[in-house]
Coordinates of N, CA, C and O in Angstrom, one line a residue:
M1 N 22.8 0.9 83.6 CA 22.2 -0.4 84.0 C 23.2 -1.5 83.7 O 23.7 -1.7 82.7
N2 N 23.4 -2.3 84.7 CA 24.3 -3.5 84.6 C 23.6 -4.7 84.1 O 22.5 -5.0 84.6
R3 N 24.2 -5.3 83.1 CA 23.6 -6.6 82.6 C 24.5 -7.7 82.9 O 25.7 -7.6 83.0
S4 N 23.9 -8.9 83.1 CA 24.7 -10.1 83.3 C 25.5 -10.5 82.1 O 25.2 -10.0 81.0
K5 N 26.4 -11.3 82.2 CA 27.2 -11.8 81.0 C 26.3 -12.5 80.0 O 26.5 -12.3 78.8
H6 N 25.4 -13.2 80.5 CA 24.4 -13.9 79.6 C 23.6 -12.9 78.8 O 23.5 -13.0 77.6
Q7 N 23.1 -11.8 79.5 CA 22.3 -10.8 78.8 C 23.2 -10.1 77.7 O 22.7 -9.8 76.6
Q8 N 24.4 -9.8 78.1 CA 25.3 -9.2 77.2 C 25.6 -10.0 75.9 O 25.6 -9.5 74.8
K9 N 25.7 -11.3 76.2 CA 25.9 -12.3 75.0 C 24.7 -12.3 74.1 O 24.8 -12.3 72.9
V10 N 23.5 -12.4 74.7 CA 22.3 -12.4 73.9 C 22.2 -11.2 73.1 O 21.9 -11.2 71.9
I11 N 22.4 -10.0 73.6 CA 22.4 -8.7 72.9 C 23.4 -8.7 71.8 O 23.1 -8.3 70.7
R12 N 24.6 -9.1 72.1 CA 25.7 -9.1 71.1 C 25.3 -10.1 69.9 O 25.5 -9.7 68.8
N13 N 24.8 -11.3 70.3 CA 24.4 -12.2 69.2 C 23.3 -11.6 68.3 O 23.3 -11.8 67.1
Y14 N 22.4 -10.9 68.9 CA 21.3 -10.3 68.2 C 21.9 -9.4 67.1 O 21.5 -9.4 66.0
Y15 N 22.7 -8.5 67.6 CA 23.3 -7.5 66.7 C 24.2 -8.1 65.6 O 24.3 -7.6 64.5
D16 N 24.9 -9.2 66.0 CA 25.8 -9.9 65.0 C 24.9 -10.5 63.9 O 25.4 -10.7 62.8
N17 N 23.7 -11.0 64.3 CA 22.9 -11.7 63.3 C 21.7 -10.9 62.8 O 20.8 -11.4 62.2
R18 N 21.7 -9.6 63.1 CA 20.6 -8.7 62.7 C 20.2 -8.8 61.2 O 19.1 -8.9 60.9
E19 N 21.2 -8.8 60.4 CA 21.0 -8.9 58.9 C 20.3 -10.2 58.5 O 19.3 -10.2 57.8
A20 N 20.8 -11.3 59.1 CA 20.2 -12.6 58.8 C 18.7 -12.7 59.3 O 17.9 -13.2 58.6
I21 N 18.5 -12.1 60.4 CA 17.1 -12.0 61.0 C 16.2 -11.2 60.1 O 15.1 -11.7 59.8
A22 N 16.7 -10.1 59.6 CA 15.9 -9.2 58.7 C 15.6 -10.0 57.4 O 14.5 -9.9 56.9
L23 N 16.6 -10.7 56.9 CA 16.4 -11.4 55.6 C 15.4 -12.5 55.8 O 14.5 -12.7 55.0
Q24 N 15.5 -13.3 56.9 CA 14.5 -14.4 57.1 C 13.1 -13.8 57.2 O 12.2 -14.4 56.7
R25 N 13.0 -12.7 58.0 CA 11.7 -12.1 58.2 C 11.1 -11.6 56.8 O 9.9 -11.8 56.6
A26 N 12.0 -11.0 56.0 CA 11.5 -10.5 54.7 C 11.0 -11.7 53.8 O 10.0 -11.6 53.2
Q27 N 11.7 -12.8 53.9 CA 11.3 -14.0 53.1 C 9.9 -14.5 53.6 O 9.1 -14.8 52.8
E28 N 9.7 -14.5 54.9 CA 8.4 -14.9 55.4 C 7.3 -13.9 55.0 O 6.2 -14.4 54.7
I29 N 7.6 -12.6 55.0 CA 6.6 -11.7 54.7 C 6.2 -11.8 53.2 O 5.0 -11.6 52.8
V30 N 7.2 -12.1 52.3 CA 6.9 -12.2 50.9 C 5.9 -13.3 50.7 O 4.9 -13.2 49.9
S31 N 6.1 -14.4 51.5 CA 5.1 -15.5 51.4 C 3.7 -15.1 51.8 O 2.7 -15.4 51.2
E32 N 3.6 -14.3 52.9 CA 2.4 -13.7 53.3 C 1.7 -12.8 52.3 O 0.5 -12.7 52.2
L33 N 2.5 -12.0 51.6 CA 2.0 -11.1 50.6 C 1.2 -11.9 49.5 O 0.2 -11.4 49.0
Y34 N 1.8 -13.0 49.1 CA 1.1 -13.8 48.1 C -0.3 -14.2 48.5 O -1.2 -14.4 47.7
L35 N -0.5 -14.4 49.8 CA -1.8 -14.9 50.3 C -2.8 -13.9 50.8 O -3.9 -14.2 51.1
S36 N -2.3 -12.6 51.0 CA -3.1 -11.6 51.8 C -3.8 -10.7 50.8 O -3.4 -10.5 49.7
E37 N -4.8 -10.0 51.4 CA -5.6 -9.0 50.6 C -5.9 -7.9 51.6 O -6.0 -8.1 52.8
G38 N -6.3 -6.7 51.0 CA -6.8 -5.6 51.8 C -5.9 -5.1 52.9 O -4.7 -4.9 52.7
K39 N -6.4 -4.9 54.1 CA -5.7 -4.3 55.2 C -4.5 -5.2 55.6 O -3.4 -4.7 56.0
S40 N -4.7 -6.5 55.6 CA -3.7 -7.4 55.9 C -2.5 -7.2 55.0 O -1.3 -7.2 55.4
R41 N -2.8 -7.1 53.7 CA -1.7 -6.9 52.7 C -0.9 -5.6 53.0 O 0.3 -5.6 52.9
Q42 N -1.7 -4.5 53.3 CA -1.0 -3.3 53.6 C -0.1 -3.4 54.8 O 1.0 -2.8 54.8
R43 N -0.6 -4.1 55.8 CA 0.2 -4.3 57.0 C 1.5 -5.1 56.7 O 2.6 -4.7 57.1
H44 N 1.4 -6.1 55.8 CA 2.6 -6.8 55.4 C 3.6 -6.0 54.6 O 4.8 -6.1 54.8
W45 N 3.1 -5.1 53.8 CA 3.9 -4.2 53.0 C 4.7 -3.3 54.0 O 5.8 -3.0 53.8
S46 N 4.0 -2.8 55.0 CA 4.6 -1.9 56.0 C 5.7 -2.6 56.7 O 6.8 -2.0 56.9
H47 N 5.5 -3.8 57.1 CA 6.5 -4.6 57.8 C 7.7 -4.9 56.9 O 8.9 -4.8 57.3
L48 N 7.4 -5.2 55.6 CA 8.4 -5.5 54.7 C 9.3 -4.3 54.4 O 10.5 -4.5 54.3
Q49 N 8.7 -3.1 54.3 CA 9.5 -1.9 54.1 C 10.6 -1.8 55.2 O 11.7 -1.5 55.0
T50 N 10.2 -2.0 56.5 CA 11.1 -1.9 57.6 C 12.3 -2.9 57.5 O 13.4 -2.5 57.6
H51 N 12.0 -4.1 57.1 CA 13.0 -5.2 57.0 C 13.9 -4.9 55.8 O 15.1 -5.2 55.9
L52 N 13.4 -4.5 54.7 CA 14.2 -4.2 53.6 C 15.1 -3.0 53.9 O 16.3 -3.0 53.4
A53 N 14.7 -2.0 54.6 CA 15.5 -0.9 55.0 C 16.7 -1.4 55.9 O 17.8 -1.0 55.7
K54 N 16.4 -2.3 56.8 CA 17.4 -2.9 57.6 C 18.5 -3.6 56.8 O 19.6 -3.8 57.2
L55 N 18.1 -4.2 55.7 CA 19.0 -4.9 54.8 C 19.8 -4.0 53.9 O 20.6 -4.4 53.1
G56 N 19.5 -2.7 54.0 CA 20.2 -1.7 53.2 C 19.7 -1.4 51.8 O 20.4 -0.9 50.9
V57 N 18.4 -1.8 51.5 CA 17.8 -1.5 50.2 C 17.5 0.0 50.2 O 17.0 0.6 51.1
A58 N 17.8 0.6 49.0 CA 17.5 2.0 48.9 C 16.0 2.4 49.0 O 15.2 1.6 48.6
P59 N 15.7 3.5 49.7 CA 14.3 3.9 49.9 C 13.6 4.0 48.5 O 12.4 3.7 48.5
E60 N 14.3 4.4 47.5 CA 13.6 4.6 46.2 C 13.2 3.2 45.7 O 12.1 3.0 45.1
T61 N 14.0 2.2 45.9 CA 13.7 0.8 45.4 C 12.5 0.3 46.2 O 11.6 -0.3 45.7
I62 N 12.5 0.5 47.5 CA 11.4 0.1 48.4 C 10.1 0.7 48.0 O 9.1 0.0 47.8
Q63 N 10.2 2.0 47.7 CA 8.9 2.7 47.3 C 8.4 2.2 46.0 O 7.2 2.0 45.8
H64 N 9.3 1.9 45.0 CA 9.0 1.3 43.7 C 8.3 0.0 43.9 O 7.2 -0.3 43.3
L65 N 8.8 -0.9 44.8 CA 8.2 -2.2 45.1 C 6.8 -2.1 45.6 O 5.9 -2.8 45.3
V66 N 6.6 -1.1 46.6 CA 5.3 -0.9 47.2 C 4.3 -0.4 46.1 O 3.2 -0.9 46.1
E67 N 4.7 0.5 45.3 CA 3.8 1.0 44.3 C 3.4 0.0 43.3 O 2.3 -0.1 42.8
R68 N 4.4 -0.9 42.9 CA 4.0 -2.0 42.0 C 3.2 -3.1 42.6 O 2.4 -3.7 41.9
D69 N 3.3 -3.2 43.9 CA 2.5 -4.2 44.7 C 2.5 -5.6 44.0 O 1.5 -6.3 43.9
D70 N 3.8 -6.0 43.7 CA 4.0 -7.3 43.0 C 4.9 -8.1 43.9 O 6.1 -7.9 43.9
P71 N 4.4 -9.1 44.6 CA 5.2 -10.0 45.5 C 6.4 -10.7 44.7 O 7.4 -10.9 45.3
Q72 N 6.2 -10.9 43.4 CA 7.2 -11.6 42.7 C 8.4 -10.8 42.5 O 9.6 -11.3 42.6
L73 N 8.3 -9.5 42.4 CA 9.4 -8.6 42.3 C 10.2 -8.6 43.6 O 11.4 -8.6 43.6
V74 N 9.4 -8.5 44.7 CA 10.1 -8.5 46.0 C 10.8 -9.9 46.3 O 11.9 -9.9 46.8
A75 N 10.1 -11.0 45.8 CA 10.7 -12.3 46.0 C 12.1 -12.4 45.3 O 13.0 -12.9 45.8
S76 N 12.2 -11.8 44.1 CA 13.4 -11.9 43.3 C 14.5 -11.0 44.0 O 15.7 -11.4 44.1
L77 N 14.1 -9.9 44.6 CA 15.1 -9.0 45.3 C 15.6 -9.7 46.5 O 16.8 -9.7 46.8
V78 N 14.6 -10.3 47.3 CA 15.0 -11.0 48.5 C 15.9 -12.2 48.2 O 16.9 -12.4 49.0
A79 N 15.6 -12.9 47.1 CA 16.5 -14.0 46.7 C 17.9 -13.5 46.4 O 18.9 -14.1 46.8
K80 N 18.0 -12.4 45.7 CA 19.3 -11.8 45.4 C 20.1 -11.4 46.7 O 21.3 -11.6 46.8
L81 N 19.3 -10.8 47.6 CA 20.0 -10.4 48.9 C 20.4 -11.6 49.7 O 21.5 -11.6 50.3
G82 N 19.7 -12.7 49.6 CA 20.1 -14.0 50.3 C 21.3 -14.6 49.7 O 22.0 -15.3 50.4
R83 N 21.5 -14.4 48.4 CA 22.7 -15.0 47.8 C 24.0 -14.2 48.0 O 25.1 -14.8 47.8
G84 N 23.8 -13.0 48.4 CA 25.1 -12.3 48.7 C 24.9 -10.9 48.5 O 25.5 -10.0 48.7

């Protein structure tokens, strides 16, 4: 499939910024975790797991965070990831 130069640039930019996008989305989901309950909270945890994996967080760490169900722990991890 042939893509235009513009399409190629959009795709390249997405992959160049994939980590920043995942970090921003993880930060947004942490905020949602503080406010959600029940099925909504479970859905946020599911999305958060995906974004943390994209950021290179170990599966054991992700599982620990899910089991603890403590948004504050996740917030501190995401803050560390944001700093470097």
